[in-house]
GROMACS .gro file of C-alpha atoms in nm:
model
  493
    1MET     CA    1  -4.639 -14.358  -3.844
    2PRO     CA    2  -4.773 -14.191  -3.524
    3LEU     CA    3  -4.640 -14.256  -3.163
    4GLY     CA    4  -4.927 -14.491  -3.082
    5ARG     CA    5  -4.791 -14.774  -3.307
    6ARG     CA    6  -4.490 -14.805  -3.072
    7ASP     CA    7  -4.417 -14.794  -2.684
    8LEU     CA    8  -4.245 -14.439  -2.664
    9LEU     CA    9  -3.959 -14.398  -2.436
   10GLN     CA   10  -4.043 -14.201  -2.109
   11GLY     CA   11  -3.847 -13.866  -1.991
   12GLY     CA   12  -3.530 -14.018  -1.836
   13GLY     CA   13  -3.457 -14.269  -2.118
   14PHE     CA   14  -3.351 -13.976  -2.336
   15ALA     CA   15  -3.052 -13.875  -2.126
   16VAL     CA   16  -2.842 -14.157  -2.258
   17LEU     CA   17  -2.871 -14.038  -2.599
   18SER     CA   18  -2.639 -13.742  -2.602
   19ALA     CA   19  -2.344 -13.962  -2.650
   20ALA     CA   20  -2.511 -14.053  -2.994
   21LEU     CA   21  -2.527 -13.709  -3.117
   22PRO     CA   22  -2.262 -13.668  -3.386
   23ARG     CA   23  -2.023 -13.394  -3.438
   24PHE     CA   24  -2.137 -13.144  -3.717
   25ALA     CA   25  -1.865 -13.099  -3.953
   26GLN     CA   26  -1.705 -12.770  -3.995
   27ALA     CA   27  -1.782 -12.572  -4.314
   28GLN     CA   28  -1.506 -12.635  -4.560
   29SER     CA   29  -1.370 -12.323  -4.735
   30ALA     CA   30  -1.426 -12.308  -5.125
   31ASP     CA   31  -1.420 -12.008  -5.365
   32ARG     CA   32  -1.793 -12.012  -5.391
   33SER     CA   33  -1.850 -12.025  -5.007
   34THR     CA   34  -1.870 -11.698  -4.818
   35SER     CA   35  -1.992 -11.499  -4.557
   36GLU     CA   36  -2.075 -11.207  -4.775
   37SER     CA   37  -2.321 -11.160  -5.048
   38PRO     CA   38  -2.253 -11.289  -5.368
   39GLN     CA   39  -2.199 -11.048  -5.680
   40GLY     CA   40  -2.449 -11.046  -5.960
   41GLY     CA   41  -2.804 -11.169  -5.997
   42ALA     CA   42  -2.934 -11.514  -5.927
   43ASP     CA   43  -3.207 -11.694  -6.090
   44HIS     CA   44  -3.333 -11.821  -5.751
   45THR     CA   45  -3.250 -11.764  -5.418
   46ILE     CA   46  -3.292 -12.002  -5.096
   47ARG     CA   47  -3.269 -11.889  -4.740
   48ILE     CA   48  -3.209 -12.159  -4.472
   49GLY     CA   49  -3.367 -12.020  -4.141
   50ASN     CA   50  -3.565 -12.085  -3.830
   51GLY     CA   51  -3.916 -12.009  -3.798
   52LEU     CA   52  -4.256 -12.128  -3.696
   53LEU     CA   53  -4.505 -12.351  -3.924
   54GLU     CA   54  -4.876 -12.376  -3.877
   55LEU     CA   55  -5.000 -12.711  -3.953
   56ALA     CA   56  -5.337 -12.619  -3.822
   57PRO     CA   57  -5.488 -12.330  -3.577
   58ASP     CA   58  -5.394 -12.524  -3.275
   59ARG     CA   59  -5.062 -12.693  -3.409
   60ILE     CA   60  -4.802 -12.434  -3.464
   61ILE     CA   61  -4.433 -12.602  -3.447
   62SER     CA   62  -4.076 -12.435  -3.472
   63THR     CA   63  -3.872 -12.577  -3.715
   64THR     CA   64  -3.613 -12.506  -4.009
   65THR     CA   65  -3.727 -12.420  -4.356
   66TYR     CA   66  -3.657 -12.262  -4.698
   67ASN     CA   67  -3.758 -11.891  -4.739
   68GLY     CA   68  -3.964 -11.907  -4.419
   69GLN     CA   69  -4.230 -12.159  -4.571
   70PHE     CA   70  -4.304 -12.527  -4.594
   71PRO     CA   71  -4.241 -12.682  -4.846
   72GLY     CA   72  -3.952 -12.483  -4.987
   73PRO     CA   73  -4.063 -12.275  -5.281
   74LEU     CA   74  -4.140 -12.477  -5.626
   75LEU     CA   75  -3.834 -12.446  -5.849
   76ARG     CA   76  -3.930 -12.467  -6.218
   77PHE     CA   77  -3.609 -12.542  -6.440
   78ARG     CA   78  -3.565 -12.566  -6.803
   79GLU     CA   79  -3.411 -12.881  -6.914
   80GLY     CA   80  -3.044 -12.808  -7.028
   81ARG     CA   81  -3.068 -12.428  -6.928
   82GLN     CA   82  -2.805 -12.332  -6.687
   83VAL     CA   83  -2.916 -12.175  -6.348
   84VAL     CA   84  -2.761 -11.967  -6.080
   85VAL     CA   85  -2.892 -12.022  -5.713
   86ASP     CA   86  -2.782 -11.845  -5.408
   87ILE     CA   87  -2.805 -12.026  -5.103
   88TYR     CA   88  -2.813 -11.830  -4.755
   89ASN     CA   89  -2.759 -11.978  -4.431
   90ASP     CA   90  -2.920 -11.784  -4.155
   91THR     CA   91  -2.887 -12.070  -3.900
   92ASP     CA   92  -2.588 -12.143  -3.633
   93THR     CA   93  -2.510 -12.470  -3.824
   94PRO     CA   94  -2.321 -12.535  -4.143
   95GLU     CA   95  -2.558 -12.684  -4.383
   96GLN     CA   96  -2.601 -12.894  -4.699
   97LEU     CA   97  -2.876 -12.851  -4.962
   98HIS     CA   98  -2.895 -13.172  -5.190
   99TRP     CA   99  -3.039 -13.173  -5.533
  100HIS     CA  100  -3.185 -13.494  -5.534
  101GLY     CA  101  -3.233 -13.705  -5.849
  102GLN     CA  102  -3.003 -13.445  -6.055
  103THR     CA  103  -2.677 -13.533  -6.243
  104VAL     CA  104  -2.498 -13.252  -6.112
  105PRO     CA  105  -2.116 -13.234  -6.030
  106VAL     CA  106  -1.995 -13.335  -5.684
  107ASP     CA  107  -1.943 -12.964  -5.569
  108VAL     CA  108  -2.297 -12.891  -5.612
  109ASP     CA  109  -2.470 -13.198  -5.528
  110GLY     CA  110  -2.501 -13.105  -5.173
  111ALA     CA  111  -2.338 -13.397  -4.965
  112SER     CA  112  -2.038 -13.367  -4.773
  113GLU     CA  113  -1.950 -13.725  -4.797
  114GLU     CA  114  -1.885 -13.648  -5.164
  115GLY     CA  115  -1.701 -13.339  -5.101
  116THR     CA  116  -1.921 -13.059  -5.152
  117PRO     CA  117  -1.835 -12.753  -4.947
  118PHE     CA  118  -2.077 -12.661  -4.671
  119ILE     CA  119  -2.281 -12.363  -4.652
  120PRO     CA  120  -2.128 -12.190  -4.367
  121ALA     CA  121  -2.324 -12.085  -4.070
  122HIS     CA  122  -2.460 -11.725  -4.116
  123GLY     CA  123  -2.303 -11.745  -4.471
  124THR     CA  124  -2.374 -11.784  -4.835
  125ARG     CA  125  -2.296 -12.009  -5.133
  126ARG     CA  126  -2.361 -11.962  -5.502
  127ILE     CA  127  -2.387 -12.255  -5.695
  128THR     CA  128  -2.431 -12.293  -6.100
  129PHE     CA  129  -2.536 -12.585  -6.272
  130THR     CA  130  -2.725 -12.700  -6.587
  131PRO     CA  131  -3.077 -12.905  -6.441
  132GLY     CA  132  -3.127 -13.262  -6.557
  133PRO     CA  133  -3.271 -13.489  -6.612
  134SER     CA  134  -3.628 -13.362  -6.664
  135GLY     CA  135  -3.912 -13.456  -6.441
  136LEU     CA  136  -3.994 -13.433  -6.078
  137ARG     CA  137  -3.711 -13.385  -5.835
  138PHE     CA  138  -3.652 -13.231  -5.498
  139TYR     CA  139  -3.407 -13.057  -5.294
  140HIS     CA  140  -3.346 -13.112  -4.909
  141THR     CA  141  -3.093 -13.082  -4.634
  142HIS     CA  142  -2.807 -13.363  -4.620
  143LEU     CA  143  -2.694 -13.380  -4.270
  144THR     CA  144  -2.627 -13.669  -4.010
  145PRO     CA  145  -2.825 -13.544  -3.688
  146GLY     CA  146  -2.810 -13.913  -3.540
  147ALA     CA  147  -3.036 -13.862  -3.217
  148ASP     CA  148  -3.092 -13.502  -3.265
  149LEU     CA  149  -3.441 -13.524  -3.409
  150SER     CA  150  -3.453 -13.151  -3.451
  151GLY     CA  151  -3.191 -13.175  -3.718
  152GLY     CA  152  -3.146 -13.281  -4.076
  153GLN     CA  153  -3.464 -13.431  -4.245
  154TYR     CA  154  -3.666 -13.413  -3.936
  155GLY     CA  155  -3.710 -13.045  -3.992
  156GLY     CA  156  -3.880 -12.882  -4.272
  157GLN     CA  157  -3.605 -12.837  -4.525
  158VAL     CA  158  -3.775 -12.991  -4.829
  159GLY     CA  159  -3.856 -12.813  -5.149
  160MET     CA  160  -3.996 -12.940  -5.491
  161VAL     CA  161  -3.807 -12.915  -5.840
  162TYR     CA  162  -3.981 -12.969  -6.139
  163ILE     CA  163  -3.744 -12.968  -6.468
  164GLU     CA  164  -3.949 -12.901  -6.783
  165PRO     CA  165  -3.885 -13.143  -7.061
  166LYS     CA  166  -3.775 -13.005  -7.388
  167ASN     CA  167  -4.087 -13.194  -7.525
  168ASP     CA  168  -4.411 -13.248  -7.330
  169PRO     CA  169  -4.710 -13.400  -7.456
  170GLY     CA  170  -4.933 -13.234  -7.206
  171ARG     CA  171  -5.198 -13.515  -7.161
  172HIS     CA  172  -5.362 -13.329  -6.886
  173ASP     CA  173  -5.531 -13.022  -6.783
  174ARG     CA  174  -5.352 -12.882  -6.490
  175GLU     CA  175  -5.086 -13.007  -6.233
  176VAL     CA  176  -5.087 -13.026  -5.868
  177PHE     CA  177  -4.792 -13.069  -5.651
  178LEU     CA  178  -4.802 -13.254  -5.301
  179MET     CA  179  -4.535 -13.268  -5.030
  180LEU     CA  180  -4.601 -13.539  -4.781
  181LYS     CA  181  -4.451 -13.467  -4.436
  182GLU     CA  182  -4.444 -13.593  -4.082
  183PHE     CA  183  -4.333 -13.353  -3.770
  184GLN     CA  184  -4.299 -13.376  -3.414
  185PRO     CA  185  -4.058 -13.695  -3.409
  186ALA     CA  186  -4.010 -13.887  -3.092
  187LEU     CA  187  -3.798 -14.200  -3.012
  188SER     CA  188  -3.940 -14.537  -2.943
  189ARG     CA  189  -3.829 -14.895  -2.911
  190GLY     CA  190  -3.866 -15.127  -3.213
  191GLY     CA  191  -4.218 -15.169  -3.425
  192ASP     CA  192  -4.155 -15.141  -3.785
  193MET     CA  193  -4.415 -15.127  -4.012
  194ALA     CA  194  -4.560 -15.398  -4.195
  195MET     CA  195  -4.419 -15.489  -4.530
  196ASP     CA  196  -4.719 -15.666  -4.699
  197PHE     CA  197  -4.783 -15.439  -4.947
  198LEU     CA  198  -4.459 -15.501  -5.153
  199ALA     CA  199  -4.485 -15.737  -5.445
  200PRO     CA  200  -4.329 -15.971  -5.554
  201ALA     CA  201  -4.310 -16.110  -5.179
  202THR     CA  202  -4.068 -16.351  -5.225
  203ARG     CA  203  -3.785 -16.380  -4.947
  204VAL     CA  204  -3.454 -16.550  -4.966
  205ARG     CA  205  -3.422 -16.809  -4.707
  206ALA     CA  206  -3.077 -16.773  -4.617
  207LEU     CA  207  -3.098 -16.410  -4.556
  208GLU     CA  208  -3.403 -16.461  -4.326
  209GLU     CA  209  -3.226 -16.725  -4.145
  210ALA     CA  210  -2.925 -16.475  -4.085
  211GLY     CA  211  -3.132 -16.179  -3.997
  212GLU     CA  212  -3.357 -16.362  -3.754
  213SER     CA  213  -3.042 -16.551  -3.595
  214ALA     CA  214  -2.857 -16.234  -3.524
  215MET     CA  215  -3.190 -16.085  -3.389
  216ARG     CA  216  -3.248 -16.377  -3.156
  217ALA     CA  217  -2.884 -16.401  -3.007
  218SER     CA  218  -2.900 -16.006  -2.952
  219LEU     CA  219  -3.225 -16.048  -2.771
  220ALA     CA  220  -3.082 -16.323  -2.577
  221LYS     CA  221  -2.809 -16.118  -2.449
  222GLY     CA  222  -3.057 -15.877  -2.290
  223MET     CA  223  -3.021 -15.609  -2.549
  224PRO     CA  224  -3.349 -15.416  -2.637
  225HIS     CA  225  -3.492 -15.331  -2.966
  226GLY     CA  226  -3.299 -15.042  -3.137
  227PHE     CA  227  -3.455 -14.719  -3.127
  228GLU     CA  228  -3.706 -14.617  -3.421
  229VAL     CA  229  -3.882 -14.291  -3.470
  230GLY     CA  230  -4.272 -14.203  -3.440
  231TYR     CA  231  -4.455 -13.913  -3.531
  232SER     CA  232  -4.735 -13.691  -3.371
  233LEU     CA  233  -4.835 -13.470  -3.668
  234PHE     CA  234  -4.900 -13.530  -4.044
  235SER     CA  235  -4.952 -13.294  -4.336
  236ILE     CA  236  -4.943 -13.253  -4.692
  237ASN     CA  237  -4.833 -12.925  -4.839
  238GLY     CA  238  -4.754 -12.822  -4.464
  239ARG     CA  239  -5.145 -12.858  -4.369
  240MET     CA  240  -5.311 -13.101  -4.175
  241LEU     CA  241  -5.604 -13.273  -4.332
  242GLY     CA  242  -5.906 -13.039  -4.295
  243HIS     CA  243  -5.696 -12.726  -4.238
  244GLY     CA  244  -5.580 -12.627  -4.576
  245ASP     CA  245  -5.763 -12.538  -4.892
  246PRO     CA  246  -5.906 -12.830  -5.077
  247ILE     CA  247  -5.814 -12.900  -5.396
  248ARG     CA  248  -6.095 -12.773  -5.632
  249VAL     CA  249  -6.154 -12.975  -5.947
  250LYS     CA  250  -6.441 -12.984  -6.233
  251PRO     CA  251  -6.582 -13.310  -6.352
  252GLY     CA  252  -6.391 -13.447  -6.639
  253GLU     CA  253  -6.056 -13.262  -6.566
  254ARG     CA  254  -5.767 -13.487  -6.596
  255VAL     CA  255  -5.527 -13.338  -6.304
  256LEU     CA  256  -5.158 -13.450  -6.298
  257PHE     CA  257  -5.062 -13.493  -5.932
  258HIS     CA  258  -4.674 -13.476  -5.856
  259ILE     CA  259  -4.612 -13.628  -5.538
  260VAL     CA  260  -4.313 -13.631  -5.328
  261ASN     CA  261  -4.245 -13.825  -5.013
  262GLY     CA  262  -4.029 -13.571  -4.797
  263SER     CA  263  -4.031 -13.791  -4.486
  264ALA     CA  264  -3.727 -13.847  -4.306
  265THR     CA  265  -3.814 -14.221  -4.216
  266GLU     CA  266  -4.151 -14.311  -4.334
  267ILE     CA  267  -4.301 -14.499  -4.608
  268ARG     CA  268  -4.641 -14.355  -4.724
  269SER     CA  269  -4.967 -14.444  -4.919
  270LEU     CA  270  -5.222 -14.229  -5.075
  271ALA     CA  271  -5.569 -14.332  -5.218
  272LEU     CA  272  -5.890 -14.133  -5.337
  273LEU     CA  273  -6.247 -14.293  -5.327
  274GLY     CA  274  -6.391 -14.364  -5.634
  275HIS     CA  275  -6.067 -14.269  -5.846
  276THR     CA  276  -5.753 -14.438  -5.985
  277PHE     CA  277  -5.411 -14.304  -6.044
  278GLU     CA  278  -5.253 -14.349  -6.388
  279VAL     CA  279  -4.895 -14.379  -6.301
  280ILE     CA  280  -4.698 -14.205  -6.561
  281ALA     CA  281  -4.368 -14.135  -6.388
  282LEU     CA  282  -4.158 -14.281  -6.125
  283ASP     CA  283  -3.908 -14.063  -5.956
  284GLY     CA  284  -3.955 -13.817  -6.251
  285ASN     CA  285  -3.873 -14.064  -6.499
  286PRO     CA  286  -4.167 -14.178  -6.742
  287VAL     CA  287  -4.256 -14.525  -6.731
  288PRO     CA  288  -4.280 -14.768  -7.030
  289THR     CA  289  -4.598 -14.881  -6.911
  290PRO     CA  290  -4.841 -14.628  -6.766
  291THR     CA  291  -5.068 -14.807  -6.542
  292LYS     CA  292  -5.392 -14.740  -6.352
  293VAL     CA  293  -5.378 -14.818  -5.986
  294PRO     CA  294  -5.608 -14.779  -5.674
  295VAL     CA  295  -5.340 -14.689  -5.417
  296LEU     CA  296  -4.987 -14.521  -5.452
  297TRP     CA  297  -4.699 -14.629  -5.231
  298LEU     CA  298  -4.387 -14.409  -5.176
  299GLY     CA  299  -4.082 -14.490  -4.998
  300THR     CA  300  -3.877 -14.228  -4.823
  301ALA     CA  301  -3.776 -13.971  -5.085
  302GLU     CA  302  -3.958 -14.165  -5.371
  303ARG     CA  303  -4.177 -13.939  -5.607
  304ILE     CA  304  -4.475 -14.026  -5.825
  305SER     CA  305  -4.649 -13.840  -6.108
  306ALA     CA  306  -4.995 -13.954  -6.181
  307VAL     CA  307  -5.302 -13.853  -6.372
  308VAL     CA  308  -5.635 -13.879  -6.204
  309GLU     CA  309  -5.953 -13.816  -6.428
  310MET     CA  310  -6.187 -13.635  -6.213
  311ASN     CA  311  -6.515 -13.868  -6.290
  312HIS     CA  312  -6.654 -13.923  -5.940
  313PRO     CA  313  -6.826 -13.577  -5.817
  314GLY     CA  314  -6.844 -13.526  -5.447
  315VAL     CA  315  -6.616 -13.424  -5.163
  316TRP     CA  316  -6.347 -13.673  -5.080
  317VAL     CA  317  -6.042 -13.721  -4.873
  318MET     CA  318  -5.712 -13.812  -5.073
  319GLY     CA  319  -5.534 -13.993  -4.750
  320ASP     CA  320  -5.305 -14.221  -4.622
  321LEU     CA  321  -5.436 -14.576  -4.579
  322ALA     CA  322  -5.305 -14.566  -4.233
  323ASP     CA  323  -5.604 -14.468  -4.002
  324ASP     CA  324  -5.385 -14.294  -3.715
  325ASP     CA  325  -5.160 -14.110  -3.973
  326ARG     CA  326  -5.460 -13.983  -4.176
  327THR     CA  327  -5.655 -13.869  -3.882
  328ARG     CA  328  -5.351 -13.688  -3.752
  329GLY     CA  329  -5.328 -13.513  -4.077
  330MET     CA  330  -5.180 -13.719  -4.361
  331GLY     CA  331  -5.460 -13.621  -4.624
  332ILE     CA  332  -5.603 -13.354  -4.828
  333VAL     CA  333  -5.956 -13.284  -4.935
  334ILE     CA  334  -6.063 -13.303  -5.307
  335GLU     CA  335  -6.363 -13.084  -5.385
  336TYR     CA  336  -6.567 -13.097  -5.701
  337ALA     CA  337  -6.733 -12.769  -5.833
  338GLY     CA  338  -7.076 -12.716  -5.683
  339LYS     CA  339  -7.023 -13.006  -5.416
  340SER     CA  340  -7.040 -12.963  -5.041
  341GLY     CA  341  -7.038 -13.165  -4.706
  342LYS     CA  342  -6.822 -13.369  -4.511
  343PRO     CA  343  -6.554 -13.528  -4.697
  344GLY     CA  344  -6.579 -13.913  -4.779
  345TRP     CA  345  -6.328 -14.167  -4.708
  346THR     CA  346  -6.334 -14.548  -4.759
  347LYS     CA  347  -6.019 -14.772  -4.713
  348PRO     CA  348  -5.980 -14.966  -5.052
  349ALA     CA  349  -5.927 -15.308  -5.079
  350PRO     CA  350  -5.592 -15.452  -5.030
  351PHE     CA  351  -5.368 -15.365  -5.319
  352LYS     CA  352  -4.995 -15.488  -5.359
  353TRP     CA  353  -4.742 -15.219  -5.487
  354ASP     CA  354  -4.521 -15.373  -5.764
  355TYR     CA  355  -4.278 -15.181  -5.957
  356THR     CA  356  -4.248 -15.433  -6.234
  357ARG     CA  357  -4.621 -15.357  -6.338
  358PHE     CA  358  -4.483 -15.023  -6.478
  359GLY     CA  359  -4.180 -15.185  -6.659
  360SER     CA  360  -4.124 -15.375  -6.983
  361SER     CA  361  -4.106 -15.730  -7.012
  362ALA     CA  362  -3.838 -15.724  -7.285
  363SER     CA  363  -3.552 -15.961  -7.220
  364ASN     CA  364  -3.287 -15.787  -7.425
  365ALA     CA  365  -3.168 -15.603  -7.123
  366GLN     CA  366  -2.789 -15.489  -7.158
  367ALA     CA  367  -2.529 -15.702  -6.988
  368PRO     CA  368  -2.351 -15.527  -6.712
  369ASP     CA  369  -1.958 -15.474  -6.741
  370GLU     CA  370  -1.940 -15.576  -6.380
  371THR     CA  371  -2.164 -15.689  -6.099
  372ILE     CA  372  -2.108 -15.543  -5.722
  373ASP     CA  373  -2.261 -15.761  -5.446
  374LEU     CA  374  -2.380 -15.567  -5.165
  375THR     CA  375  -2.536 -15.733  -4.847
  376PHE     CA  376  -2.713 -15.507  -4.569
  377THR     CA  377  -2.712 -15.603  -4.216
  378LYS     CA  378  -2.829 -15.477  -3.890
  379ASN     CA  379  -2.664 -15.507  -3.562
  380ASN     CA  380  -2.957 -15.467  -3.310
  381ALA     CA  381  -2.918 -15.159  -3.076
  382ALA     CA  382  -2.547 -15.166  -3.114
  383ASN     CA  383  -2.446 -14.790  -3.138
  384GLN     CA  384  -2.573 -14.642  -2.811
  385GLY     CA  385  -2.899 -14.790  -2.833
  386PHE     CA  386  -2.956 -14.755  -3.190
  387ASN     CA  387  -2.935 -15.012  -3.484
  388GLU     CA  388  -2.605 -15.013  -3.637
  389TRP     CA  389  -2.609 -15.076  -4.018
  390ARG     CA  390  -2.361 -15.233  -4.234
  391ILE     CA  391  -2.295 -15.274  -4.600
  392ASN     CA  392  -2.072 -15.589  -4.665
  393ASP     CA  393  -1.999 -15.598  -4.287
  394VAL     CA  394  -1.871 -15.221  -4.288
  395ALA     CA  395  -2.046 -14.936  -4.096
  396PHE     CA  396  -1.974 -14.600  -4.284
  397SER     CA  397  -1.776 -14.380  -4.097
  398MET     CA  398  -1.800 -13.980  -4.103
  399ASP     CA  399  -1.474 -13.956  -3.983
  400LYS     CA  400  -1.295 -14.138  -4.261
  401MET     CA  401  -1.524 -14.118  -4.551
  402GLU     CA  402  -1.311 -14.359  -4.778
  403PRO     CA  403  -1.470 -14.501  -5.105
  404MET     CA  404  -1.550 -14.861  -5.073
  405PHE     CA  405  -1.576 -14.906  -5.443
  406ARG     CA  406  -1.353 -14.775  -5.735
  407LEU     CA  407  -1.521 -14.762  -6.065
  408HIS     CA  408  -1.425 -14.692  -6.426
  409GLN     CA  409  -1.592 -14.431  -6.629
  410GLY     CA  410  -1.826 -14.526  -6.907
  411LYS     CA  411  -1.873 -14.895  -6.780
  412ARG     CA  412  -2.218 -15.015  -6.674
  413TYR     CA  413  -2.253 -15.168  -6.327
  414ARG     CA  414  -2.496 -15.379  -6.173
  415LEU     CA  415  -2.583 -15.350  -5.804
  416ARG     CA  416  -2.685 -15.683  -5.656
  417MET     CA  417  -2.841 -15.583  -5.343
  418ARG     CA  418  -2.922 -15.846  -5.058
  419ASN     CA  419  -3.124 -15.732  -4.734
  420ALA     CA  420  -3.043 -15.962  -4.465
  421SER     CA  421  -3.280 -15.754  -4.220
  422ASP     CA  422  -3.632 -15.727  -4.164
  423ASP     CA  423  -3.664 -15.356  -4.262
  424ILE     CA  424  -3.779 -15.205  -4.569
  425HIS     CA  425  -3.481 -15.007  -4.718
  426PRO     CA  426  -3.543 -14.705  -4.971
  427VAL     CA  427  -3.200 -14.717  -5.125
  428HIS     CA  428  -3.068 -14.396  -5.326
  429LEU     CA  429  -2.785 -14.328  -5.549
  430HIS     CA  430  -2.651 -13.979  -5.579
  431ARG     CA  431  -2.577 -13.794  -5.894
  432HIS     CA  432  -2.706 -14.090  -6.117
  433SER     CA  433  -3.007 -14.293  -6.203
  434PHE     CA  434  -3.050 -14.670  -6.213
  435GLU     CA  435  -3.245 -14.918  -6.409
  436LEU     CA  436  -3.442 -15.166  -6.202
  437THR     CA  437  -3.356 -15.527  -6.383
  438ARG     CA  438  -3.475 -15.753  -6.114
  439LEU     CA  439  -3.677 -15.742  -5.796
  440ALA     CA  440  -3.757 -16.025  -5.561
  441GLY     CA  441  -3.684 -16.288  -5.828
  442LYS     CA  442  -3.882 -16.121  -6.090
  443SER     CA  443  -3.699 -15.955  -6.396
  444THR     CA  444  -3.804 -15.606  -6.532
  445ALA     CA  445  -3.659 -15.347  -6.771
  446ALA     CA  446  -3.672 -14.973  -6.844
  447ILE     CA  447  -3.803 -14.845  -6.519
  448ILE     CA  448  -3.529 -14.558  -6.434
  449LYS     CA  449  -3.528 -14.432  -6.073
  450ASP     CA  450  -3.309 -14.306  -5.815
  451VAL     CA  451  -3.467 -14.467  -5.515
  452VAL     CA  452  -3.586 -14.817  -5.491
  453MET     CA  453  -3.764 -14.985  -5.182
  454LEU     CA  454  -3.590 -15.329  -5.100
  455GLY     CA  455  -3.836 -15.546  -4.886
  456GLY     CA  456  -3.711 -15.746  -4.589
  457TYR     CA  457  -3.506 -16.033  -4.647
  458GLN     CA  458  -3.542 -15.954  -5.031
  459GLU     CA  459  -3.281 -15.921  -5.326
  460ALA     CA  460  -3.270 -15.660  -5.592
  461GLU     CA  461  -3.071 -15.548  -5.882
  462VAL     CA  462  -3.033 -15.228  -6.035
  463ASP     CA  463  -2.780 -15.123  -6.342
  464PHE     CA  464  -2.623 -14.773  -6.368
  465VAL     CA  465  -2.362 -14.614  -6.602
  466ALA     CA  466  -2.076 -14.451  -6.448
  467ASP     CA  467  -2.121 -14.120  -6.659
  468ASN     CA  468  -2.090 -13.856  -6.379
  469PRO     CA  469  -1.729 -13.877  -6.248
  470GLY     CA  470  -1.645 -13.806  -5.866
  471ARG     CA  471  -1.732 -13.951  -5.546
  472THR     CA  472  -2.080 -14.068  -5.554
  473LEU     CA  473  -2.293 -14.160  -5.217
  474PHE     CA  474  -2.500 -14.477  -5.207
  475HIS     CA  475  -2.740 -14.502  -4.880
  476CYS     CA  476  -3.071 -14.580  -4.746
  477HIS     CA  477  -3.283 -14.270  -4.750
  478GLN     CA  478  -3.420 -14.372  -4.394
  479GLN     CA  479  -3.248 -14.096  -4.189
  480LEU     CA  480  -3.147 -14.323  -3.878
  481HIS     CA  481  -3.039 -14.601  -4.117
  482MET     CA  482  -2.793 -14.371  -4.304
  483ASP     CA  483  -2.705 -14.189  -3.981
  484PHE     CA  484  -2.588 -14.495  -3.830
  485GLY     CA  485  -2.398 -14.667  -4.083
  486PHE     CA  486  -2.599 -14.726  -4.401
  487MET     CA  487  -2.368 -14.528  -4.673
  488ALA     CA  488  -2.099 -14.634  -4.899
  489LEU     CA  489  -1.909 -14.426  -5.163
  490PHE     CA  490  -1.821 -14.494  -5.536
  491ASP     CA  491  -1.568 -14.304  -5.676
  492TYR     CA  492  -1.403 -14.278  -6.025
  493ALA     CA  493  -1.243 -13.999  -6.225
   0.00000   0.00000   0.00000
């Protein structure tokens, strides 16, 4: 979202934020963490470094990237075929590289909360793993920058991964990969985006009463609204709308778009005048009911694979529904062969995003061995002006990092999540995938994901099998939320 949606803090207000900056943990020593070059060849090499990114001719920013580019290089793996990756950290800060959506071991996953060794400043780490599951995944930094909006996922450390399935029906003519990302973040007070695009819309009255009561009490004490983040610049594949090459298509082509929301904090939408998106996979996993929709919605870190049949010749904008975001760069031009002129854009009719439309209505869902209740709450502006987030009334501590839940290998667990805040939370489980079983009172089955948007004052249930031992991080993927308490650890041997 652009800065214009919120009242930004003025110069002197930022001075109070220094106390909120977290201490970066020191790099942990490990056999595969070294300041020297690894021996032997690697399948892929990733270099973390600072550089310039040209979003448009008059919009050049300094940020941290992978291999000097944004997005980072597209990595194509084969399902089940082991890979070796060398990661060089050319910065002054210890780093993590998280393999989002893959079932990798703890020492590879890229989260210090789980125990992954850091990539030392000006050092190197070699990792070896077997990619999986197949489909659209991605990789990104995994730090807790807190109030430092130059760190963590606010920068350019995001890249795409596509794991080739063993069997691919190939019902498309070609693939196009799109990374959605904002830049130039700044702090503001309050002003969350509307949630009226989510369906089902059922709210739990008890959660709403508790959340609204807590907010009223905080404001009555003279507390301001907690800090949020807004952005000035928006991009797809590192270029603002109108400043990159268009996607050139031919009539009749079936183009498979692989779309990643690489934002630190934002929910994104995409529409293309005169076309529909046939959603075939969510978070890289094929859906049981491929369905055509006029608009895509992606929470932070969500991915969608969708086929678009090119049957409406012209020059069009594929862009975000938010006018401010789109005009500031969140879009890309689709250009048919033989067509030219100014790209057209018309906002589509209102459309509700409902995960369950892609699922199965089968009622034979497997019963869990155990249900874990999780309630998410917000303490307004309670941490140096930032909202403090809690799971079951506990804010995660980077100093302690103790597991909240002890699991048993092989058992099926149901997470019953209850959101006692008015924010949307894109919740993510590391090193596992989960099945959506219930959303805002509506049952579903067979939708496999690793991030799901939980609406304000709503409930959701997801199931997963404890089949990848070790510490496993559960958190909201909104950077401010996870940095200020919204994380928990599961652990099992």
